[in-house]
mmCIF file of C-alpha atoms in Angstrom:
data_model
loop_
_atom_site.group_PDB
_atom_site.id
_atom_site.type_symbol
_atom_site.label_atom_id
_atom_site.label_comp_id
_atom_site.label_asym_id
_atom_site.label_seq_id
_atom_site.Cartn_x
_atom_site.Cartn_y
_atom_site.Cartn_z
ATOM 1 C CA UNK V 930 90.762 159.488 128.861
ATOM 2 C CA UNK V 931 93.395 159.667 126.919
ATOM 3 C CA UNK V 932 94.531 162.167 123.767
ATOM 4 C CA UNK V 933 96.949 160.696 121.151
ATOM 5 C CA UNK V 934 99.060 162.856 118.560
ATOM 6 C CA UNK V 935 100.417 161.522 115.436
ATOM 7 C CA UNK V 936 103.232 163.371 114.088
ATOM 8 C CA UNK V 937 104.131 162.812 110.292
ATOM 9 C CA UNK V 938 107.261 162.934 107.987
ATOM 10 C CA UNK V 939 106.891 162.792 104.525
ATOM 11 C CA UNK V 940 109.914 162.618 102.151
ATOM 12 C CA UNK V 941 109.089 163.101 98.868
ATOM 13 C CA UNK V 942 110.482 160.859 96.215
ATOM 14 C CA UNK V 943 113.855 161.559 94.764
ATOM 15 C CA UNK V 944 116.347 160.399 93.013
ATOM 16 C CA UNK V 945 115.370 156.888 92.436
ATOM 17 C CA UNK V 946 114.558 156.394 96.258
ATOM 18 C CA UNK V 947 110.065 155.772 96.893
ATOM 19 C CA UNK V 948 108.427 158.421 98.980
ATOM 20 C CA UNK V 949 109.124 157.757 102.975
ATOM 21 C CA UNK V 950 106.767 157.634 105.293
ATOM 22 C CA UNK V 951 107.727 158.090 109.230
ATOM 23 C CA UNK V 952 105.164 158.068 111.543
ATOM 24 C CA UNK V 953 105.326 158.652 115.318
ATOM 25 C CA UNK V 954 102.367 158.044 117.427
ATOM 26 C CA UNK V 955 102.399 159.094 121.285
ATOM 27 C CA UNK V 956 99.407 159.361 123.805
ATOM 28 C CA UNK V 957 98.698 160.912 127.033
ATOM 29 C CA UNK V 958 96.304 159.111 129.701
ATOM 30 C CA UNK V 959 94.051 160.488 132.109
ATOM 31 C CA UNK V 960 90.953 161.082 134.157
ATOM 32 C CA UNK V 961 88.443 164.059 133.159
ATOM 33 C CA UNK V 962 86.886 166.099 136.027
ATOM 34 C CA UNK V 963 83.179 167.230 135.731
ATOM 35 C CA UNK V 964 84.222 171.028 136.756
ATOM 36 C CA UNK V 965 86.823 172.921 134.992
ATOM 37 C CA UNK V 966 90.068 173.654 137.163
ATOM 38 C CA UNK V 967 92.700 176.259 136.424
ATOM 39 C CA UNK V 968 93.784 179.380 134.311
ATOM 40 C CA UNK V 969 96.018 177.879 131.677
ATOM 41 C CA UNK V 970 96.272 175.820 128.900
ATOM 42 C CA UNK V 971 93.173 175.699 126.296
ATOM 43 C CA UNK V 972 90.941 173.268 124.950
ATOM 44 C CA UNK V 973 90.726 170.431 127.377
ATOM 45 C CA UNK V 974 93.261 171.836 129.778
ATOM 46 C CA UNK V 975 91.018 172.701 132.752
ATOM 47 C CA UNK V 976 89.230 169.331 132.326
ATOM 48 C CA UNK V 977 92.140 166.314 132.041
ATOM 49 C CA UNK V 978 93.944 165.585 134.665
ATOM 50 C CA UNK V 979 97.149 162.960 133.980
ATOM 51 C CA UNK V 980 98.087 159.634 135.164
ATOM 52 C CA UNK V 981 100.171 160.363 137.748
ATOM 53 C CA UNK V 982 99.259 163.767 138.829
ATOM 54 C CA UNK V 983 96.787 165.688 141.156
ATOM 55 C CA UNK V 984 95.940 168.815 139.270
ATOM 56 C CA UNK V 985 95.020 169.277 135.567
ATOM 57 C CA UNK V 986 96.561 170.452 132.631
ATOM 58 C CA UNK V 987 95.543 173.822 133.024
ATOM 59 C CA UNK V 988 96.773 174.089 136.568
ATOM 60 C CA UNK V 989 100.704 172.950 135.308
ATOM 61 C CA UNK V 990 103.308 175.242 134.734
ATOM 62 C CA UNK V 991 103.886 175.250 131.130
ATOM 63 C CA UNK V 992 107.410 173.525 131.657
ATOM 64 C CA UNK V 993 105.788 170.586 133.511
ATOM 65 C CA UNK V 994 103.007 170.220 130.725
ATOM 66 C CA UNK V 995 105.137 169.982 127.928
ATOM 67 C CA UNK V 996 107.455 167.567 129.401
ATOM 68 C CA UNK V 997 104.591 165.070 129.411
ATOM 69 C CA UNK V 998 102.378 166.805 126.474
ATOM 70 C CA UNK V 999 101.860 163.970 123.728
ATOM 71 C CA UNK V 1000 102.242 166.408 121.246
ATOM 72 C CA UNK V 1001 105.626 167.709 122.604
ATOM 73 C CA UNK V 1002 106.789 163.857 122.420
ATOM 74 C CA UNK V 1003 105.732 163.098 119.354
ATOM 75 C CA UNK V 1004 107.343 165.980 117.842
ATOM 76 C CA UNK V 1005 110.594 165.225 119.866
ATOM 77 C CA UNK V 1006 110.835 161.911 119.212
ATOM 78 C CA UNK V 1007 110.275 163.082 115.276
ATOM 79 C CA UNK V 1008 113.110 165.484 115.038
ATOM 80 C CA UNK V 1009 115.787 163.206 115.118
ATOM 81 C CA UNK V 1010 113.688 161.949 111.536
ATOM 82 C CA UNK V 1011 113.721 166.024 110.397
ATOM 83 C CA UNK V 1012 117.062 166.341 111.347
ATOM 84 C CA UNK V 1013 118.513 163.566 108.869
ATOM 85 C CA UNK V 1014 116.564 164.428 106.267
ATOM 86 C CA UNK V 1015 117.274 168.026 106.174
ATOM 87 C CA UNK V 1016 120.974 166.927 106.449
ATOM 88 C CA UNK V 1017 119.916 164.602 103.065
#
């Protein structure tokens, strides 16, 4: 399995300078179980366990999930995008 989040920057046109686009694409790969396992999480969280782990989402301490959530990369790897273009 795997679940993929695309995190998006657009700058709008201004002074002279086209509309940017940054895009920043980042998955997470997987098995699914057949029976859900654990408390936490939402969604597919009981049912996706990661490469390299034992136990699924939903059975991770929220620290441990977000180090490896795709959406969490995404978004970091995104800021340093934010950053310079709210420092203009």
């Amino acid at each position: 399995a795997r679940f993929t989040c695309a995190a998006v920057l657009v700058q709008p046109a201004s002074g002279g300078q086209a509309e940017q686009v940054t895009t920043i694409e980042r998955s997470m790969e997987g098995r699914l179980v057949h029976a859900p396992q654990g408390e936490g999480g939402f969604g597919y969280d009981p049912i996706f366990v990661p490469n390299g782990f034992d136990v699924t989402t939903a059975q991770m301490s929220a620290e441990d999930k977000n180090a490896i959530s795709h959406r969490g990369i995404a978004f970091r790897a995104l800021m340093p995008h934010i950053v310079e273009y709210l420092r203009g």
